[in-house]
Amino acid sequence: MDIQTPSVTSTVRSVPMRIIVLGFCRTGTASMRAALSILGYGNTHHIGRVMIDPAEVDAWTAAIDAKFCGKGRMFGREEWDGLLGEFQAVADVPAILFAKELVHAYPDALIILTTRDPDRWWKSFRETLLVMLENKRTRLARWLDPDGYGKFVPFARRNLEILLGPLDVIQEVEAKRRYMAYYDNIQRLAPPGRLLEYEMGEGWERLCEFLGKDTPEAAFPHKNDAMMILKGSRRQMWGIYRRVAMRVLAPAALVVSVFIAMYFRR
């Protein structure tokens, strides 16, 4: 018996899927998303969208369970449109876990593979994503917000462990081996003429030629993924702390106010 697939949005696609960015996490995907926005592709779906919407966590978890655990129905075009129907481009996890499925579901979409030297990638990954997932503030926020942040962090961790293996025992050599194997797989997967391998720092020329776009006058965007990840994580956690503090302090403030009122009435 199939498990019911969670639905996030309408299964009617409102815009065509034009770009599938299959670069690994920490290879400049934030800069590429910004570049695609400048070129007229709108917002690109990425992990940040999932972070703010627990319903997306449920839907992507169903897709992961079906593909990697044999639970439920594998996603097809209808389910992908339900998740991604308002986007012309998709990047980063969890989408890169489904590279083959998305390439087949959207045969007209072009594929961009952002690349990075394995040594530089590992250093960035170790100092950002691993830190964010393991620090004490993260554990506290998960406990205080079990249905939001507490749901997202294990989901994000599961994404990375599918790609790299258990994070508790991750080692540089094995992580870089899996990283390079991922790129080999995408290169074999991409149909001829649909793939652009792009390294940050190249600028607009090759990207615009591949996409058939005029070169913008604006400089190619440079987004510091590391700072964006850490700042975004801290901002979300402090928001959780504030909301919890308000829930705790508001009743206390009411009790104090009642006692003050009673005191002055006497």
Short mmCIF file of C-alpha atoms in Angstrom, two decimals:
data_model
loop_
_atom_site.label_atom_id
_atom_site.label_comp_id
_atom_site.label_asym_id
_atom_site.label_seq_id
_atom_site.Cartn_x
_atom_site.Cartn_y
_atom_site.Cartn_z
CA MET A 1 0.00 0.00 0.00
CA ASP A 2 1.45 3.38 -1.03
CA ILE A 3 2.09 6.03 1.58
CA GLN A 4 0.19 9.24 0.90
CA THR A 5 2.51 11.80 -0.64
CA PRO A 6 2.35 15.17 1.13
CA SER A 7 1.39 18.04 -1.14
CA VAL A 8 2.88 21.51 -0.76
CA THR A 9 1.42 23.49 -3.63
CA SER A 10 -0.85 22.99 -6.59
CA THR A 11 0.36 20.36 -9.05
CA VAL A 12 -0.27 22.84 -11.87
CA ARG A 13 3.05 24.29 -13.05
CA SER A 14 2.76 28.07 -13.35
CA VAL A 15 6.12 28.61 -15.10
CA PRO A 16 8.40 26.27 -17.06
CA MET A 17 11.33 24.62 -15.30
CA ARG A 18 14.28 26.10 -17.19
CA ILE A 19 17.40 25.61 -15.05
CA ILE A 20 18.56 22.74 -12.82
CA VAL A 21 21.65 23.71 -10.81
CA LEU A 22 23.32 20.50 -9.68
CA GLY A 23 26.43 21.87 -8.00
CA PHE A 24 27.29 20.40 -4.61
CA CYS A 25 26.66 22.42 -1.46
CA ARG A 26 29.39 25.03 -0.87
CA THR A 27 30.33 25.49 -4.55
CA GLY A 28 28.89 28.97 -5.09
CA THR A 29 25.24 28.04 -5.50
CA ALA A 30 24.08 31.21 -3.72
CA SER A 31 25.98 33.36 -6.22
CA MET A 32 24.54 31.34 -9.09
CA ARG A 33 21.02 31.80 -7.74
CA ALA A 34 21.59 35.55 -7.60
CA ALA A 35 22.97 35.53 -11.14
CA LEU A 36 19.93 33.63 -12.44
CA SER A 37 17.66 36.17 -10.76
CA ILE A 38 19.46 39.02 -12.56
CA LEU A 39 19.03 37.12 -15.83
CA GLY A 40 15.25 36.98 -15.34
CA TYR A 41 14.65 33.52 -13.89
CA GLY A 42 13.14 34.77 -10.61
CA ASN A 43 13.75 33.06 -7.31
CA THR A 44 15.48 29.69 -7.37
CA HIS A 45 14.21 26.93 -5.11
CA HIS A 46 16.85 25.91 -2.56
CA ILE A 47 17.30 24.65 1.00
CA GLY A 48 16.37 28.04 2.48
CA ARG A 49 12.83 27.60 1.16
CA VAL A 50 12.58 24.26 2.96
CA MET A 51 14.00 25.75 6.17
CA ILE A 52 11.05 28.13 6.57
CA ASP A 53 8.28 25.71 5.62
CA PRO A 54 7.76 22.50 7.65
CA ALA A 55 5.32 21.28 4.98
CA GLU A 56 8.19 21.20 2.51
CA VAL A 57 10.23 19.15 4.95
CA ASP A 58 7.41 16.58 4.98
CA ALA A 59 7.12 16.50 1.19
CA TRP A 60 10.85 16.19 0.53
CA THR A 61 11.10 13.57 3.29
CA ALA A 62 8.47 11.52 1.45
CA ALA A 63 10.55 11.78 -1.73
CA ILE A 64 13.71 10.74 0.13
CA ASP A 65 11.95 7.82 1.83
CA ALA A 66 10.63 6.59 -1.51
CA LYS A 67 13.98 6.77 -3.31
CA PHE A 68 16.40 5.72 -0.61
CA CYS A 69 14.28 3.53 1.70
CA GLY A 70 11.69 2.02 -0.66
CA LYS A 71 8.80 3.54 1.34
CA GLY A 72 5.90 4.98 -0.61
CA ARG A 73 5.61 6.04 -4.23
CA MET A 74 8.52 7.43 -6.20
CA PHE A 75 8.00 11.01 -7.29
CA GLY A 76 7.11 11.70 -10.90
CA ARG A 77 6.41 14.86 -12.87
CA GLU A 78 3.16 15.55 -11.01
CA GLU A 79 4.83 15.45 -7.58
CA TRP A 80 7.81 17.54 -8.73
CA ASP A 81 5.45 20.16 -10.13
CA GLY A 82 3.65 20.16 -6.79
CA LEU A 83 6.89 21.03 -5.05
CA LEU A 84 8.56 23.20 -7.69
CA GLY A 85 5.73 24.45 -9.89
CA GLU A 86 6.28 28.13 -9.13
CA PHE A 87 10.01 28.05 -9.84
CA GLN A 88 11.94 28.29 -13.11
CA ALA A 89 15.15 27.11 -11.43
CA VAL A 90 16.15 24.76 -8.62
CA ALA A 91 19.48 24.36 -6.80
CA ASP A 92 21.22 22.81 -3.82
CA VAL A 93 19.92 20.13 -1.47
CA PRO A 94 17.47 18.52 -1.31
CA ALA A 95 17.06 18.75 -5.09
CA ILE A 96 20.53 17.43 -5.94
CA LEU A 97 19.59 14.15 -4.27
CA PHE A 98 17.19 13.74 -7.19
CA ALA A 99 19.44 14.82 -10.05
CA LYS A 100 18.46 11.93 -12.31
CA GLU A 101 14.75 12.28 -11.58
CA LEU A 102 14.69 16.04 -12.21
CA VAL A 103 16.73 15.80 -15.41
CA HIS A 104 14.26 13.23 -16.73
CA ALA A 105 11.17 15.06 -15.46
CA TYR A 106 12.21 18.31 -17.16
CA PRO A 107 13.86 17.34 -20.46
CA ASP A 108 13.93 20.92 -21.72
CA ALA A 109 15.71 22.34 -18.67
CA LEU A 110 19.39 23.24 -18.93
CA ILE A 111 21.82 21.92 -16.32
CA ILE A 112 24.45 24.03 -14.57
CA LEU A 113 27.11 22.24 -12.55
CA THR A 114 28.92 24.66 -10.23
CA THR A 115 32.36 23.33 -9.37
CA ARG A 116 35.05 23.99 -6.77
CA ASP A 117 38.48 22.64 -5.92
CA PRO A 118 37.94 19.70 -3.52
CA ASP A 119 40.36 21.05 -0.90
CA ARG A 120 38.65 24.45 -0.80
CA TRP A 121 35.23 22.81 -0.81
CA TRP A 122 36.08 20.60 2.19
CA LYS A 123 37.45 23.52 4.22
CA SER A 124 34.31 25.56 3.57
CA PHE A 125 31.96 22.65 4.26
CA ARG A 126 33.71 21.76 7.52
CA GLU A 127 33.70 25.35 8.79
CA THR A 128 30.08 26.18 7.93
CA LEU A 129 27.57 23.37 7.55
CA LEU A 130 29.17 21.03 10.07
CA VAL A 131 29.45 23.86 12.59
CA MET A 132 25.84 24.94 12.07
CA LEU A 133 24.47 21.42 12.55
CA GLU A 134 26.45 20.59 15.68
CA ASN A 135 26.81 23.68 17.88
CA LYS A 136 25.08 24.14 21.24
CA ARG A 137 22.85 26.96 20.00
CA THR A 138 21.48 24.68 17.30
CA ARG A 139 20.68 21.93 19.81
CA LEU A 140 18.90 24.41 22.09
CA ALA A 141 16.88 25.87 19.21
CA ARG A 142 15.84 22.38 18.11
CA TRP A 143 14.58 21.64 21.62
CA LEU A 144 12.70 24.93 21.91
CA ASP A 145 11.14 24.69 18.43
CA PRO A 146 10.50 20.97 17.79
CA ASP A 147 7.99 21.50 14.97
CA GLY A 148 10.14 24.02 13.08
CA TYR A 149 13.89 24.15 13.55
CA GLY A 150 13.78 20.84 15.39
CA LYS A 151 12.26 19.30 12.29
CA PHE A 152 14.52 21.00 9.77
CA VAL A 153 17.97 20.31 11.27
CA PRO A 154 17.62 16.48 11.28
CA PHE A 155 16.26 16.76 7.73
CA ALA A 156 19.27 18.82 6.59
CA ARG A 157 21.61 16.41 8.30
CA ARG A 158 19.97 13.47 6.57
CA ASN A 159 20.43 15.16 3.18
CA LEU A 160 24.15 15.58 3.75
CA GLU A 161 24.59 12.06 5.11
CA ILE A 162 22.99 10.59 1.99
CA LEU A 163 25.66 12.40 0.00
CA LEU A 164 28.66 12.03 2.30
CA GLY A 165 27.95 9.32 4.87
CA PRO A 166 27.56 9.67 8.67
CA LEU A 167 28.63 13.16 9.74
CA ASP A 168 29.67 12.04 13.23
CA VAL A 169 32.62 10.18 11.78
CA ILE A 170 33.18 12.09 8.55
CA GLN A 171 36.79 12.21 7.38
CA GLU A 172 38.35 14.52 4.83
CA VAL A 173 39.60 11.83 2.45
CA GLU A 174 36.28 9.99 2.26
CA ALA A 175 34.27 13.22 2.02
CA LYS A 176 36.35 14.44 -0.93
CA ARG A 177 36.12 11.03 -2.60
CA ARG A 178 32.32 11.15 -2.43
CA TYR A 179 32.33 14.77 -3.57
CA MET A 180 34.32 13.92 -6.71
CA ALA A 181 32.23 10.79 -7.33
CA TYR A 182 29.11 12.96 -7.27
CA TYR A 183 30.54 15.16 -10.03
CA ASP A 184 31.52 12.16 -12.12
CA ASN A 185 27.95 10.90 -11.85
CA ILE A 186 26.41 14.21 -12.95
CA GLN A 187 28.76 14.45 -15.92
CA ARG A 188 27.63 10.98 -17.06
CA LEU A 189 23.98 11.77 -16.37
CA ALA A 190 23.65 15.06 -18.26
CA PRO A 191 22.46 14.71 -21.87
CA PRO A 192 24.78 16.18 -24.53
CA GLY A 193 24.39 19.92 -25.01
CA ARG A 194 22.45 20.48 -21.79
CA LEU A 195 25.34 20.82 -19.33
CA LEU A 196 27.49 23.80 -18.37
CA GLU A 197 30.28 23.23 -15.86
CA TYR A 198 30.90 26.57 -14.18
CA GLU A 199 33.43 27.69 -11.57
CA MET A 200 32.79 30.87 -9.60
CA GLY A 201 34.98 33.71 -10.81
CA GLU A 202 34.37 33.10 -14.53
CA GLY A 203 31.93 36.00 -14.82
CA TRP A 204 28.98 36.30 -17.16
CA GLU A 205 30.27 35.34 -20.60
CA ARG A 206 30.07 31.54 -20.67
CA LEU A 207 26.92 31.48 -18.54
CA CYS A 208 25.05 33.95 -20.75
CA GLU A 209 26.20 32.20 -23.94
CA PHE A 210 24.93 28.88 -22.57
CA LEU A 211 21.58 30.36 -21.56
CA GLY A 212 21.17 32.51 -24.67
CA LYS A 213 21.06 35.71 -22.63
CA ASP A 214 22.61 39.13 -23.14
CA THR A 215 25.41 39.98 -20.73
CA PRO A 216 24.09 42.23 -17.94
CA GLU A 217 25.77 45.53 -17.15
CA ALA A 218 25.81 44.61 -13.45
CA ALA A 219 28.82 42.84 -12.02
CA PHE A 220 28.46 39.11 -11.51
CA PRO A 221 27.10 38.67 -7.96
CA HIS A 222 29.37 37.32 -5.27
CA LYS A 223 27.47 35.90 -2.32
CA ASN A 224 29.43 34.68 0.66
CA ASP A 225 27.69 31.35 1.20
CA ALA A 226 29.51 30.74 4.48
CA MET A 227 28.43 34.03 6.03
CA MET A 228 24.90 33.70 4.65
CA ILE A 229 24.52 30.24 6.16
CA LEU A 230 25.87 31.17 9.57
CA LYS A 231 24.08 34.53 9.78
CA GLY A 232 20.81 33.03 8.57
CA SER A 233 21.07 30.22 11.08
CA ARG A 234 21.82 32.62 13.94
CA ARG A 235 18.98 34.92 12.91
CA GLN A 236 16.50 32.04 12.89
CA MET A 237 17.70 30.73 16.25
CA TRP A 238 17.48 34.15 17.91
CA GLY A 239 13.95 34.45 16.54
CA ILE A 240 13.11 31.16 18.26
CA TYR A 241 14.65 32.36 21.53
CA ARG A 242 12.64 35.62 21.39
CA ARG A 243 9.36 33.84 20.73
CA VAL A 244 9.94 31.42 23.59
CA ALA A 245 10.94 34.26 25.90
CA MET A 246 7.75 36.13 25.07
CA ARG A 247 5.63 33.06 25.79
CA VAL A 248 7.35 32.58 29.14
CA LEU A 249 7.52 36.22 30.19
CA ALA A 250 4.05 37.31 29.14
CA PRO A 251 2.21 35.25 31.81
CA ALA A 252 4.77 36.35 34.42
CA ALA A 253 4.24 39.98 33.46
CA LEU A 254 0.48 39.51 33.79
CA VAL A 255 0.85 38.05 37.29
CA VAL A 256 3.09 40.94 38.33
CA SER A 257 0.62 43.45 36.94
CA VAL A 258 -2.25 41.87 38.89
CA PHE A 259 -0.27 41.99 42.14
CA ILE A 260 0.65 45.65 41.53
CA ALA A 261 -2.98 46.52 40.81
CA MET A 262 -4.16 44.74 43.96
CA TYR A 263 -1.47 46.47 46.03
CA PHE A 264 -2.53 49.95 44.93
CA ARG A 265 -6.22 49.15 45.38
CA ARG A 266 -5.50 48.38 49.03
#
